[in-house]
Coordinates of C-alpha atoms in Angstrom, one line a residue:
M1 CA 89.6 84.1 100.1
L2 CA 88.8 80.7 101.7
L3 CA 85.1 81.5 101.3
L4 CA 85.7 81.9 97.5
S5 CA 87.6 78.6 97.3
F6 CA 85.1 76.4 99.3
H7 CA 81.8 77.5 97.7
E8 CA 81.1 76.4 94.2
N9 CA 77.9 78.5 93.7
L10 CA 78.7 81.6 95.8
H11 CA 76.3 84.5 95.2
I12 CA 78.0 87.4 93.4
A13 CA 77.2 89.8 96.2
F14 CA 79.0 87.6 98.8
A15 CA 81.9 87.1 96.3
L16 CA 82.3 90.9 95.9
L17 CA 82.0 91.3 99.7
S18 CA 84.8 88.7 100.2
L19 CA 87.1 90.4 97.7
T20 CA 86.4 93.8 99.2
A21 CA 87.1 92.5 102.7
G22 CA 90.4 91.0 101.5
S23 CA 91.4 94.3 99.8
A24 CA 90.4 96.2 102.9
G25 CA 92.5 94.0 105.2
A26 CA 95.5 94.4 102.9
A27 CA 95.0 98.2 102.8
I28 CA 94.8 98.4 106.6
A29 CA 98.0 96.4 107.0
D30 CA 99.7 98.5 104.3
V31 CA 98.7 101.8 106.0
T32 CA 99.9 100.6 109.4
I33 CA 103.3 99.7 108.1
D34 CA 103.4 102.9 106.1
A35 CA 102.6 104.8 109.3
C36 CA 105.6 103.2 111.1
V37 CA 107.9 104.0 108.2
A38 CA 106.6 107.6 108.0
Q39 CA 107.2 108.1 111.8
N40 CA 110.7 106.8 111.6
S41 CA 111.3 109.0 108.6
N42 CA 110.6 112.0 110.7
T43 CA 112.6 110.8 113.7
R44 CA 115.5 109.6 111.6
P45 CA 115.5 111.4 108.3
S46 CA 118.7 109.8 107.1
L47 CA 117.1 106.4 107.1
A48 CA 114.0 107.4 105.1
A49 CA 115.4 106.3 101.8
D50 CA 116.7 103.0 103.3
M51 CA 113.3 102.1 104.7
Q52 CA 111.4 102.9 101.5
S53 CA 114.0 100.9 99.5
L54 CA 113.5 97.9 101.8
C55 CA 109.7 98.1 101.3
A56 CA 110.1 98.5 97.6
L57 CA 112.6 95.6 97.4
S58 CA 110.2 93.3 99.4
S59 CA 107.3 94.4 97.1
S60 CA 109.2 93.7 93.9
I61 CA 110.3 90.2 95.2
G62 CA 106.7 89.5 96.1
A63 CA 105.4 90.6 92.7
L64 CA 108.1 88.5 90.9
M65 CA 107.0 85.5 92.8
G66 CA 103.4 86.1 92.2
F67 CA 103.8 86.6 88.5
S68 CA 105.9 83.5 88.2
L69 CA 103.8 81.1 90.3
S70 CA 100.2 82.3 89.6
G71 CA 100.0 80.7 86.2
I72 CA 101.5 77.5 87.4
F73 CA 99.1 77.2 90.3
V74 CA 96.1 78.1 88.2
H75 CA 96.9 75.1 85.9
L76 CA 97.6 72.7 88.8
I77 CA 94.8 73.5 91.3
G78 CA 92.5 75.8 89.4
P79 CA 91.3 79.4 90.2
K80 CA 89.5 78.4 93.4
G81 CA 92.6 76.6 94.7
V82 CA 94.6 79.8 94.1
F83 CA 92.0 81.8 96.1
G84 CA 92.6 79.3 98.9
L85 CA 96.4 79.8 98.7
L86 CA 95.9 83.5 99.0
S87 CA 94.7 83.0 102.6
I88 CA 98.2 82.0 103.5
P89 CA 99.7 85.5 103.0
A90 CA 96.8 87.0 104.9
G91 CA 97.5 84.6 107.8
L92 CA 101.2 85.6 107.8
V93 CA 100.2 89.3 108.0
F94 CA 97.9 88.4 111.0
L95 CA 100.8 86.6 112.6
V96 CA 103.2 89.5 112.2
G97 CA 100.6 91.8 113.8
I98 CA 100.4 89.5 116.8
L99 CA 104.2 89.3 117.2
L100 CA 104.8 93.1 117.0
D101 CA 105.9 94.5 120.4
E102 CA 103.4 97.3 120.7
P103 CA 103.3 99.7 123.7
F104 CA 100.3 99.2 126.0
M105 CA 98.2 102.3 126.6
P106 CA 96.0 101.6 129.7
N107 CA 94.5 105.1 129.9
F108 CA 93.3 105.3 126.3
S109 CA 89.7 106.7 126.2
Y110 CA 87.7 105.0 123.5
R111 CA 84.9 107.6 124.1
Q112 CA 87.1 110.3 122.6
V113 CA 87.6 108.5 119.3
N114 CA 85.3 110.9 117.4
Q115 CA 87.2 113.9 118.8
K116 CA 90.5 112.3 117.8
F117 CA 89.1 112.0 114.2
V118 CA 88.2 115.7 114.3
D119 CA 91.6 116.7 115.6
A120 CA 93.3 114.5 113.0
G121 CA 91.3 116.2 110.3
K122 CA 92.2 119.7 111.5
A123 CA 95.9 118.7 111.7
M124 CA 95.8 117.4 108.2
W125 CA 94.2 120.6 106.9
R126 CA 96.6 122.7 108.8
T127 CA 99.5 120.8 107.3
L128 CA 98.2 120.9 103.8
K129 CA 98.1 124.7 103.9
F130 CA 101.9 124.9 104.1
P131 CA 103.4 125.5 100.6
D132 CA 106.2 123.0 101.4
V133 CA 103.5 120.3 101.7
W134 CA 100.8 121.1 99.1
R135 CA 103.2 121.9 96.3
P136 CA 104.8 118.4 96.3
C137 CA 101.3 116.9 96.5
V138 CA 100.2 118.8 93.4
Y139 CA 103.3 117.6 91.5
M140 CA 102.7 114.0 92.5
Y141 CA 99.2 114.1 91.3
L142 CA 100.0 115.8 88.0
S143 CA 103.0 113.7 87.2
I144 CA 101.0 110.5 87.6
A145 CA 97.8 111.8 85.9
L146 CA 99.7 113.1 82.8
S147 CA 101.3 109.7 82.3
I148 CA 98.2 108.4 80.6
D149 CA 97.7 104.6 80.7
I150 CA 97.2 103.0 77.2
H151 CA 98.1 99.5 78.5
E152 CA 94.8 98.0 77.3
G153 CA 95.4 99.0 73.7
L154 CA 99.0 97.6 73.8
F155 CA 97.7 94.3 75.4
Y156 CA 95.2 93.7 72.6
W157 CA 97.9 94.6 70.0
Y158 CA 100.2 92.0 71.6
T159 CA 97.6 89.3 71.0
D160 CA 96.5 90.5 67.5
S161 CA 97.3 88.0 64.8
K162 CA 97.4 90.5 61.9
G163 CA 99.4 93.6 62.9
G164 CA 100.7 92.4 66.2
P165 CA 103.1 89.7 67.5
S166 CA 100.1 87.3 68.0
F167 CA 101.1 86.3 71.5
S168 CA 98.9 84.2 73.7
Q169 CA 97.6 85.8 77.0
E170 CA 99.7 83.3 78.9
T171 CA 102.8 84.5 77.0
V172 CA 102.0 88.1 77.7
G173 CA 101.6 87.3 81.4
F174 CA 105.0 85.5 81.4
I175 CA 106.6 88.5 79.7
F176 CA 105.2 90.8 82.4
S177 CA 106.6 88.5 85.1
I178 CA 110.1 88.7 83.5
G179 CA 109.7 92.5 83.3
S180 CA 109.1 92.7 87.0
I181 CA 112.8 91.9 87.4
G182 CA 113.3 95.5 86.2
S183 CA 111.3 96.8 89.2
L184 CA 113.6 94.8 91.5
L185 CA 116.7 96.3 89.8
G186 CA 115.2 99.8 90.1
A187 CA 114.8 99.4 93.8
L188 CA 118.4 98.2 94.2
L189 CA 119.7 101.0 91.9
Y190 CA 117.9 103.6 94.0
Q191 CA 119.2 102.3 97.3
N192 CA 122.8 101.9 96.2
V193 CA 123.3 104.8 93.9
L194 CA 120.5 107.4 93.8
K195 CA 119.1 107.8 97.3
D196 CA 121.3 110.7 98.3
H197 CA 120.7 112.9 95.3
P198 CA 118.4 115.9 95.7
F199 CA 114.7 115.2 94.9
R200 CA 114.4 117.8 92.1
N201 CA 117.5 116.8 90.2
L202 CA 116.7 113.1 90.5
L203 CA 113.1 113.5 89.3
F204 CA 114.3 115.6 86.3
W205 CA 116.4 112.9 84.9
I206 CA 114.0 110.1 85.8
Q207 CA 111.0 111.9 84.3
L208 CA 113.0 112.5 81.1
L209 CA 114.1 108.8 80.9
F210 CA 110.4 107.9 81.6
G211 CA 109.3 109.7 78.5
L212 CA 112.2 108.4 76.3
S213 CA 111.6 104.8 77.4
G214 CA 108.1 105.0 75.9
M215 CA 109.8 105.2 72.5
L216 CA 110.5 101.5 72.7
D217 CA 106.7 100.9 72.5
L218 CA 106.6 103.2 69.4
M219 CA 109.5 101.2 67.8
L220 CA 107.6 98.0 68.5
V221 CA 104.3 99.1 67.1
L222 CA 105.9 100.5 64.0
R223 CA 107.8 97.1 63.7
L224 CA 111.2 98.9 63.6
N225 CA 112.6 96.1 65.7
L226 CA 112.1 93.6 62.9
K227 CA 114.1 95.8 60.6
F228 CA 117.1 95.4 63.0
S229 CA 116.4 91.6 63.2
I230 CA 115.3 91.8 66.9
P231 CA 112.6 89.3 67.6
D232 CA 109.3 90.6 69.1
Y233 CA 109.5 88.4 72.2
F234 CA 113.1 89.6 73.1
F235 CA 112.3 93.2 72.4
I236 CA 109.1 93.2 74.5
V237 CA 110.9 91.7 77.4
I238 CA 113.5 94.4 77.2
D239 CA 110.8 97.1 76.8
E240 CA 108.9 95.8 79.8
S241 CA 112.0 95.5 82.0
V242 CA 113.2 99.0 81.2
S243 CA 109.7 100.4 81.7
Q244 CA 109.2 98.8 85.1
M245 CA 112.7 99.7 86.2
I246 CA 112.2 103.4 85.4
G247 CA 108.7 103.3 86.8
R248 CA 110.2 102.1 90.1
L249 CA 112.9 104.7 90.1
K250 CA 110.3 107.4 89.5
W251 CA 108.1 106.1 92.3
M252 CA 110.8 105.7 95.0
P253 CA 111.8 109.4 95.5
L254 CA 108.1 110.2 95.6
L255 CA 107.5 107.7 98.4
V256 CA 110.5 109.0 100.4
L257 CA 109.2 112.5 99.9
S258 CA 105.7 111.5 101.0
S259 CA 107.0 109.9 104.2
K260 CA 108.8 113.1 105.0
L261 CA 105.7 115.2 104.6
C262 CA 103.8 113.4 107.3
P263 CA 103.3 115.4 110.5
P264 CA 104.1 113.8 113.9
G265 CA 101.2 112.0 115.5
I266 CA 99.1 111.4 112.4
E267 CA 101.7 109.7 110.2
G268 CA 99.5 106.9 109.1
T269 CA 96.4 109.0 108.4
F270 CA 98.4 111.6 106.4
F271 CA 100.4 109.1 104.5
A272 CA 97.1 107.3 103.5
L273 CA 95.8 110.7 102.3
L274 CA 98.9 111.2 100.1
M275 CA 98.5 107.7 98.7
S276 CA 94.9 108.5 98.0
I277 CA 96.0 111.5 96.0
D278 CA 98.3 109.2 94.1
N279 CA 95.5 106.7 93.5
V280 CA 93.3 109.5 92.1
G281 CA 96.2 110.3 89.8
L282 CA 96.3 106.7 88.6
L283 CA 92.6 106.8 88.1
S284 CA 92.9 110.0 86.1
S285 CA 95.7 108.4 84.0
Q286 CA 93.5 105.4 83.2
W287 CA 90.5 107.7 82.2
G288 CA 92.8 109.9 80.1
G289 CA 94.3 106.8 78.4
G290 CA 90.9 105.4 77.7
F291 CA 89.7 108.7 76.3
I292 CA 92.7 109.0 74.0
L293 CA 92.2 105.4 72.7
H294 CA 88.5 106.1 72.1
L295 CA 89.3 109.4 70.4
L296 CA 91.8 107.7 68.0
K297 CA 89.3 104.8 67.5
V298 CA 91.7 102.2 68.8
T299 CA 89.8 99.0 69.6
R300 CA 90.4 95.3 70.1
T301 CA 90.8 94.8 66.4
R302 CA 91.8 98.3 65.1
F303 CA 95.3 99.6 65.8
D304 CA 95.9 102.0 62.9
N305 CA 96.3 105.0 65.3
L306 CA 97.9 103.2 68.2
W307 CA 101.3 104.7 67.3
I308 CA 99.7 108.2 67.7
A309 CA 98.4 107.2 71.2
I310 CA 101.9 106.1 72.2
L311 CA 103.5 109.2 70.8
T312 CA 100.9 111.4 72.7
R313 CA 101.6 109.5 75.9
N314 CA 105.4 109.9 75.5
I315 CA 105.0 113.7 75.0
L316 CA 102.7 114.0 78.1
R317 CA 105.2 112.0 80.2
V318 CA 107.8 114.8 79.9
T319 CA 105.4 117.7 80.6
P320 CA 105.8 117.3 84.4
L321 CA 109.4 118.6 83.9
C322 CA 107.8 122.1 83.8
L323 CA 106.4 121.5 87.3
L324 CA 109.6 120.5 89.0
F325 CA 109.7 123.9 90.8
L326 CA 107.0 122.4 93.1
I327 CA 109.5 119.9 94.5
P328 CA 111.9 121.0 97.2
R329 CA 115.6 121.3 96.2
G330 CA 117.2 120.5 99.6
D331 CA 119.0 117.5 101.0
P332 CA 116.9 114.4 100.8
N333 CA 118.2 113.2 104.1
A334 CA 117.0 116.3 106.0
S335 CA 113.6 117.1 107.3
I336 CA 111.2 118.9 105.0
L337 CA 108.3 119.8 107.3
P338 CA 108.1 123.4 108.6
T339 CA 109.2 124.0 112.1
E340 CA 105.6 124.9 113.1
I341 CA 104.5 121.3 112.4
L342 CA 107.6 119.7 113.9
G343 CA 107.0 121.7 117.1
A344 CA 103.7 119.9 117.6
K345 CA 105.5 116.6 118.1
E346 CA 105.8 116.8 121.8
E347 CA 102.1 117.7 122.1
A348 CA 101.1 114.7 120.0
E349 CA 103.2 112.4 122.2
N350 CA 101.5 113.8 125.3
E351 CA 98.2 112.7 123.8
N352 CA 99.5 109.1 123.6
I353 CA 99.3 108.9 119.8
E354 CA 102.1 106.4 119.4
L355 CA 103.3 104.0 116.7
V356 CA 105.6 101.0 116.8
S357 CA 109.1 101.7 115.8
L358 CA 110.6 99.6 113.0
V359 CA 114.2 100.7 113.6
S360 CA 116.2 100.0 116.7
S361 CA 117.5 103.0 118.6
V362 CA 120.9 104.3 117.3
D363 CA 121.3 107.1 119.8
G364 CA 123.8 105.2 121.9
K365 CA 125.8 103.9 119.0

């Protein structure tokens, strides 16, 4: 990021390389912390929801700060100055990595790295063959992919001067920053009220609300809010807040479930695989949304069929309710992995595949 801020005429190849390196560094740090959370979710299943709630709460606060301050800093110091400021969070992550009390492994053989990759791949494949593991993975992918993303069509409608509210791009960004408070409320609501509910029952009601919340977009595009004398700005803020809150509530149990599906010894690798499946679902959602918008001929200036796209999206959002049989019905605080996988924990520890614990020992308390 400092490279982008210091060079005025940086070649596009080096700029892309710098952005890729920054994203890769953030991804590595994210996978590392996810591995620690997943390991502790296996050793202390009752704390899995608490740890994911803490991570979601921190992420929501960071997103709220980023949305709120990004526009201000862009106006004050320009885009390059903002890139320079982004090096500060990266430095803080580096500092946290140095301060972690990590166990020293003097007998680690770097020559066996390739074999460890092979063993990790075999362990992941063996884990994925269990129905208790692959069935939730299928549900997570389909529930995300079927929620098609038509955000681009809505964004251009927000800024349209004829049929839309005619907001500026800065106003739309500010609305999204206010809406991120809904994500924060969703994390708090899950932690304090919903974390002990069974996965299947919780996802049923959240998925249903997720589909119904999309009707707010339909009311907005059809201008029904004006018939009730509700200003566009106020209605969109409510719409965005509700959408992000329910989106966070939908995402939280899936994260807790994912952390419980990770086998001992390869928690980080397997959790990264599960997040990759989710990212493929997001990509499929974007492709599906783009295809629907193209099919309905919704462009930057034409929005006649945008309401049909919104209605289609809302219908598709509730279709995952038919797939809830793929989600385990048991206690969310209990372990989900089959005993065959959990039995391999001692063997994994003998191979010195260790991760730093994020939670202090509670055995003696």
